[in-house]
Amino acid sequence: MSKTIFILNGPNLNLLGKRQPEIYGADTLDDVENNCRALATSLGFDIELFQSNHEGVIIDTIHRAREEAAAIIINPGAFTHTSVAILDALNAYDGLVFECHISNVHKRESFRHHSFVSSRADGVMAGFGIEGYELCLRRACSLLSK
Ligand code: CA2
């Protein structure tokens, strides 16, 4: 079985650490990647981190995960609340899926309270800042090591 875990990030998350630090914190996506890679290595796994502002590219990457990844950690950004297409792609994926939000979406505007992805996710994190990615990763590695 693959030891690789994909960490997918949706629209605008390339701006992490560069705008709106009061909501999303000061850390960048590079920090997420470095932290997660160090953790994954210590647990005997590997990560590949992606970010795209384009729904189709995210879907293509989920399709690629069917062959290449044992788990997906996904922060779909605003597509969380709009994309049946990303849900359909995740439903066609057999591995573990964790949904990760940096902010606590339930404390924010009501349009952020519904997620299409949650009905497929094996676990959901929200409001733990970028540490949420590592928490998802720990859980994925723990389940995959059983
Ligand atoms: O809290 C999260 O992680 C979100 O998935 C982030 C999305 C938002 O639409 C979701 O409701 C919750 C927005 C990502 C935008 O990221 C930025 C980061 C820094 C500066 C500007 C945007």
PDB file of C-alpha atoms and ligand atoms in Angstrom:
ATOM      1  CA  MET A   1       0.000   0.000   0.000  1.00  0.00           C
ATOM      2  CA  SER A   2       1.176   3.532  -0.796  1.00  0.00           C
ATOM      3  CA  LYS A   3       2.848   5.417   2.050  1.00  0.00           C
ATOM      4  CA  THR A   4       2.070   8.759   0.444  1.00  0.00           C
ATOM      5  CA  ILE A   5      -0.528  11.173   1.768  1.00  0.00           C
ATOM      6  CA  PHE A   6      -1.774  14.025  -0.410  1.00  0.00           C
ATOM      7  CA  ILE A   7      -2.462  17.400   1.240  1.00  0.00           C
ATOM      8  CA  LEU A   8      -4.694  19.402  -1.097  1.00  0.00           C
ATOM      9  CA  ASN A   9      -5.444  23.099  -0.733  1.00  0.00           C
ATOM     10  CA  GLY A  10      -8.046  25.071  -2.623  1.00  0.00           C
ATOM     11  CA  PRO A  11      -8.480  28.643  -3.802  1.00  0.00           C
ATOM     12  CA  ASN A  12      -6.674  31.568  -2.195  1.00  0.00           C
ATOM     13  CA  LEU A  13      -4.745  29.400   0.252  1.00  0.00           C
ATOM     14  CA  ASN A  14      -1.567  30.433  -1.601  1.00  0.00           C
ATOM     15  CA  LEU A  15      -2.117  33.732   0.262  1.00  0.00           C
ATOM     16  CA  LEU A  16      -1.791  32.044   3.661  1.00  0.00           C
ATOM     17  CA  GLY A  17       0.445  34.132   5.932  1.00  0.00           C
ATOM     18  CA  LYS A  18       0.358  37.040   3.485  1.00  0.00           C
ATOM     19  CA  ARG A  19      -3.180  38.459   4.101  1.00  0.00           C
ATOM     20  CA  GLN A  20      -5.841  38.328   6.862  1.00  0.00           C
ATOM     21  CA  PRO A  21      -3.542  36.987   9.636  1.00  0.00           C
ATOM     22  CA  GLU A  22      -6.307  37.751  12.157  1.00  0.00           C
ATOM     23  CA  ILE A  23      -8.346  34.899  10.628  1.00  0.00           C
ATOM     24  CA  TYR A  24      -5.769  32.527   9.166  1.00  0.00           C
ATOM     25  CA  GLY A  25      -2.608  33.275  11.194  1.00  0.00           C
ATOM     26  CA  ALA A  26       0.879  34.287  10.108  1.00  0.00           C
ATOM     27  CA  ASP A  27       2.157  30.914   8.897  1.00  0.00           C
ATOM     28  CA  THR A  28       2.455  30.173   5.193  1.00  0.00           C
ATOM     29  CA  LEU A  29       1.671  27.114   3.105  1.00  0.00           C
ATOM     30  CA  ASP A  30       5.436  26.447   3.040  1.00  0.00           C
ATOM     31  CA  ASP A  31       5.286  26.207   6.847  1.00  0.00           C
ATOM     32  CA  VAL A  32       2.397  23.721   6.538  1.00  0.00           C
ATOM     33  CA  GLU A  33       4.459  21.674   4.092  1.00  0.00           C
ATOM     34  CA  ASN A  34       7.625  21.726   6.228  1.00  0.00           C
ATOM     35  CA  ASN A  35       5.757  20.831   9.444  1.00  0.00           C
ATOM     36  CA  CYS A  36       3.779  18.037   7.790  1.00  0.00           C
ATOM     37  CA  ARG A  37       6.794  16.606   5.967  1.00  0.00           C
ATOM     38  CA  ALA A  38       8.796  16.437   9.222  1.00  0.00           C
ATOM     39  CA  LEU A  39       5.902  14.753  11.024  1.00  0.00           C
ATOM     40  CA  ALA A  40       5.187  12.324   8.184  1.00  0.00           C
ATOM     41  CA  THR A  41       8.866  11.313   7.967  1.00  0.00           C
ATOM     42  CA  SER A  42       8.976  10.667  11.716  1.00  0.00           C
ATOM     43  CA  LEU A  43       5.946   8.379  11.344  1.00  0.00           C
ATOM     44  CA  GLY A  44       7.291   6.540   8.284  1.00  0.00           C
ATOM     45  CA  PHE A  45       5.126   8.274   5.683  1.00  0.00           C
ATOM     46  CA  ASP A  46       5.588  10.756   2.873  1.00  0.00           C
ATOM     47  CA  ILE A  47       3.467  13.776   1.897  1.00  0.00           C
ATOM     48  CA  GLU A  48       2.810  15.669  -1.305  1.00  0.00           C
ATOM     49  CA  LEU A  49       1.276  19.115  -0.823  1.00  0.00           C
ATOM     50  CA  PHE A  50      -0.688  20.844  -3.601  1.00  0.00           C
ATOM     51  CA  GLN A  51      -2.520  24.136  -3.925  1.00  0.00           C
ATOM     52  CA  SER A  52      -4.715  25.240  -6.791  1.00  0.00           C
ATOM     53  CA  ASN A  53      -7.167  28.046  -7.418  1.00  0.00           C
ATOM     54  CA  HIS A  54      -8.921  25.901 -10.045  1.00  0.00           C
ATOM     55  CA  GLU A  55     -11.648  23.379  -9.255  1.00  0.00           C
ATOM     56  CA  GLY A  56     -10.762  21.099 -12.206  1.00  0.00           C
ATOM     57  CA  VAL A  57      -7.107  20.905 -11.163  1.00  0.00           C
ATOM     58  CA  ILE A  58      -8.155  19.886  -7.644  1.00  0.00           C
ATOM     59  CA  ILE A  59     -10.430  17.200  -9.121  1.00  0.00           C
ATOM     60  CA  ASP A  60      -7.625  15.931 -11.395  1.00  0.00           C
ATOM     61  CA  THR A  61      -5.348  15.691  -8.349  1.00  0.00           C
ATOM     62  CA  ILE A  62      -7.987  13.712  -6.416  1.00  0.00           C
ATOM     63  CA  HIS A  63      -8.193  11.345  -9.423  1.00  0.00           C
ATOM     64  CA  ARG A  64      -4.395  10.982  -9.326  1.00  0.00           C
ATOM     65  CA  ALA A  65      -4.622  10.126  -5.619  1.00  0.00           C
ATOM     66  CA  ARG A  66      -6.638   7.015  -6.591  1.00  0.00           C
ATOM     67  CA  GLU A  67      -3.353   5.491  -7.783  1.00  0.00           C
ATOM     68  CA  GLU A  68      -0.797   7.358  -5.692  1.00  0.00           C
ATOM     69  CA  ALA A  69      -2.072   8.158  -2.184  1.00  0.00           C
ATOM     70  CA  ALA A  70      -3.345   6.176   0.797  1.00  0.00           C
ATOM     71  CA  ALA A  71      -5.063   9.245   2.269  1.00  0.00           C
ATOM     72  CA  ILE A  72      -6.099  12.760   1.305  1.00  0.00           C
ATOM     73  CA  ILE A  73      -6.118  15.715   3.663  1.00  0.00           C
ATOM     74  CA  ILE A  74      -8.087  18.450   1.931  1.00  0.00           C
ATOM     75  CA  ASN A  75      -8.776  22.075   2.701  1.00  0.00           C
ATOM     76  CA  PRO A  76     -11.056  22.859  -0.242  1.00  0.00           C
ATOM     77  CA  GLY A  77     -11.223  26.569   0.673  1.00  0.00           C
ATOM     78  CA  ALA A  78     -14.457  28.186  -0.524  1.00  0.00           C
ATOM     79  CA  PHE A  79     -15.162  25.121  -2.724  1.00  0.00           C
ATOM     80  CA  THR A  80     -16.049  23.395   0.576  1.00  0.00           C
ATOM     81  CA  HIS A  81     -19.352  25.226   0.499  1.00  0.00           C
ATOM     82  CA  THR A  82     -20.119  25.027  -3.227  1.00  0.00           C
ATOM     83  CA  SER A  83     -18.582  22.026  -4.964  1.00  0.00           C
ATOM     84  CA  VAL A  84     -20.584  18.872  -5.631  1.00  0.00           C
ATOM     85  CA  ALA A  85     -17.879  18.068  -8.224  1.00  0.00           C
ATOM     86  CA  ILE A  86     -15.162  17.820  -5.556  1.00  0.00           C
ATOM     87  CA  LEU A  87     -17.496  15.672  -3.429  1.00  0.00           C
ATOM     88  CA  ASP A  88     -18.098  13.376  -6.432  1.00  0.00           C
ATOM     89  CA  ALA A  89     -14.335  13.047  -7.013  1.00  0.00           C
ATOM     90  CA  LEU A  90     -13.766  12.207  -3.337  1.00  0.00           C
ATOM     91  CA  ASN A  91     -16.585   9.662  -3.463  1.00  0.00           C
ATOM     92  CA  ALA A  92     -14.698   7.934  -6.309  1.00  0.00           C
ATOM     93  CA  TYR A  93     -11.572   7.705  -4.109  1.00  0.00           C
ATOM     94  CA  ASP A  94     -11.179   4.628  -1.876  1.00  0.00           C
ATOM     95  CA  GLY A  95      -8.622   5.878   0.686  1.00  0.00           C
ATOM     96  CA  LEU A  96      -8.997   7.924   3.855  1.00  0.00           C
ATOM     97  CA  VAL A  97     -10.217  11.521   3.560  1.00  0.00           C
ATOM     98  CA  PHE A  98      -9.764  14.235   6.174  1.00  0.00           C
ATOM     99  CA  GLU A  99     -11.266  17.718   5.784  1.00  0.00           C
ATOM    100  CA  CYS A 100      -9.207  20.491   7.362  1.00  0.00           C
ATOM    101  CA  HIS A 101     -10.147  24.137   7.917  1.00  0.00           C
ATOM    102  CA  ILE A 102      -7.751  26.604   9.481  1.00  0.00           C
ATOM    103  CA  SER A 103     -10.541  28.771  10.889  1.00  0.00           C
ATOM    104  CA  ASN A 104     -13.568  27.601  12.849  1.00  0.00           C
ATOM    105  CA  VAL A 105     -16.068  27.816  10.009  1.00  0.00           C
ATOM    106  CA  HIS A 106     -18.960  27.314  12.478  1.00  0.00           C
ATOM    107  CA  LYS A 107     -18.093  30.566  14.249  1.00  0.00           C
ATOM    108  CA  ARG A 108     -18.209  32.499  10.970  1.00  0.00           C
ATOM    109  CA  GLU A 109     -20.882  33.451   8.393  1.00  0.00           C
ATOM    110  CA  SER A 110     -23.746  30.947   8.030  1.00  0.00           C
ATOM    111  CA  PHE A 111     -22.796  30.212   4.388  1.00  0.00           C
ATOM    112  CA  ARG A 112     -19.607  28.607   5.751  1.00  0.00           C
ATOM    113  CA  HIS A 113     -21.535  26.226   8.020  1.00  0.00           C
ATOM    114  CA  HIS A 114     -22.388  23.733   5.297  1.00  0.00           C
ATOM    115  CA  SER A 115     -19.705  21.554   3.719  1.00  0.00           C
ATOM    116  CA  PHE A 116     -20.322  19.257   0.749  1.00  0.00           C
ATOM    117  CA  VAL A 117     -17.083  17.436   1.596  1.00  0.00           C
ATOM    118  CA  SER A 118     -17.994  16.490   5.188  1.00  0.00           C
ATOM    119  CA  SER A 119     -20.387  13.741   4.082  1.00  0.00           C
ATOM    120  CA  ARG A 120     -17.375  11.898   2.607  1.00  0.00           C
ATOM    121  CA  ALA A 121     -14.754  12.811   5.204  1.00  0.00           C
ATOM    122  CA  ASP A 122     -13.485  10.276   7.752  1.00  0.00           C
ATOM    123  CA  GLY A 123     -12.731  13.218  10.042  1.00  0.00           C
ATOM    124  CA  VAL A 124     -13.114  17.003  10.061  1.00  0.00           C
ATOM    125  CA  MET A 125     -10.896  19.629  11.726  1.00  0.00           C
ATOM    126  CA  ALA A 126     -11.826  23.312  12.034  1.00  0.00           C
ATOM    127  CA  GLY A 127     -10.344  26.146  14.056  1.00  0.00           C
ATOM    128  CA  PHE A 128      -6.995  24.614  15.003  1.00  0.00           C
ATOM    129  CA  GLY A 129      -4.996  26.923  12.737  1.00  0.00           C
ATOM    130  CA  ILE A 130      -2.363  25.223  10.624  1.00  0.00           C
ATOM    131  CA  GLU A 131      -1.853  22.654  13.414  1.00  0.00           C
ATOM    132  CA  GLY A 132      -5.060  21.091  12.113  1.00  0.00           C
ATOM    133  CA  TYR A 133      -3.156  19.695   9.139  1.00  0.00           C
ATOM    134  CA  GLU A 134      -0.731  17.891  11.463  1.00  0.00           C
ATOM    135  CA  LEU A 135      -3.603  16.569  13.580  1.00  0.00           C
ATOM    136  CA  CYS A 136      -5.264  15.164  10.447  1.00  0.00           C
ATOM    137  CA  LEU A 137      -1.923  13.709   9.378  1.00  0.00           C
ATOM    138  CA  ARG A 138      -1.386  12.016  12.769  1.00  0.00           C
ATOM    139  CA  ARG A 139      -4.824  10.430  12.543  1.00  0.00           C
ATOM    140  CA  ALA A 140      -4.288   9.287   8.948  1.00  0.00           C
ATOM    141  CA  CYS A 141      -0.876   7.744   9.798  1.00  0.00           C
ATOM    142  CA  SER A 142      -2.299   6.100  12.897  1.00  0.00           C
ATOM    143  CA  LEU A 143      -5.170   4.482  10.953  1.00  0.00           C
ATOM    144  CA  LEU A 144      -2.854   3.445   8.105  1.00  0.00           C
ATOM    145  CA  SER A 145      -0.387   1.844  10.530  1.00  0.00           C
ATOM    146  CA  LYS A 146      -3.011  -0.502  12.041  1.00  0.00           C
TER     147      LYS A 146
HETATM  148  O1  CA2 B   1     -10.740  28.073   7.357  1.00  0.00           O
HETATM  149  C1  CA2 B   1     -10.400  27.562   6.289  1.00  0.00           C
HETATM  150  O2  CA2 B   1      -9.400  26.889   6.147  1.00  0.00           O
HETATM  151  C2  CA2 B   1     -11.251  27.827   5.031  1.00  0.00           C
HETATM  152  O3  CA2 B   1     -11.300  26.609   4.287  1.00  0.00           O
HETATM  153  C3  CA2 B   1     -10.533  28.899   4.261  1.00  0.00           C
HETATM  154  C4  CA2 B   1     -11.307  29.382   3.037  1.00  0.00           C
HETATM  155  C5  CA2 B   1     -12.740  29.739   3.396  1.00  0.00           C
HETATM  156  O4  CA2 B   1     -13.469  30.078   2.216  1.00  0.00           O
HETATM  157  C6  CA2 B   1     -13.438  28.606   4.112  1.00  0.00           C
HETATM  158  O5  CA2 B   1     -14.745  29.007   4.462  1.00  0.00           O
HETATM  159  C7  CA2 B   1     -12.672  28.227   5.373  1.00  0.00           C
HETATM  160  C8  CA2 B   1     -10.630  30.627   2.447  1.00  0.00           C
HETATM  161  C9  CA2 B   1      -9.210  30.428   2.088  1.00  0.00           C
HETATM  162  C10 CA2 B   1      -8.618  31.748   1.805  1.00  0.00           C
HETATM  163  O6  CA2 B   1      -7.333  31.754   2.368  1.00  0.00           O
HETATM  164  C11 CA2 B   1      -6.733  32.946   2.580  1.00  0.00           C
HETATM  165  C12 CA2 B   1      -5.626  32.913   3.394  1.00  0.00           C
HETATM  166  C13 CA2 B   1      -4.977  34.073   3.680  1.00  0.00           C
HETATM  167  C14 CA2 B   1      -5.411  35.274   3.148  1.00  0.00           C
HETATM  168  C15 CA2 B   1      -6.505  35.297   2.311  1.00  0.00           C
HETATM  169  C16 CA2 B   1      -7.176  34.127   2.019  1.00  0.00           C
END
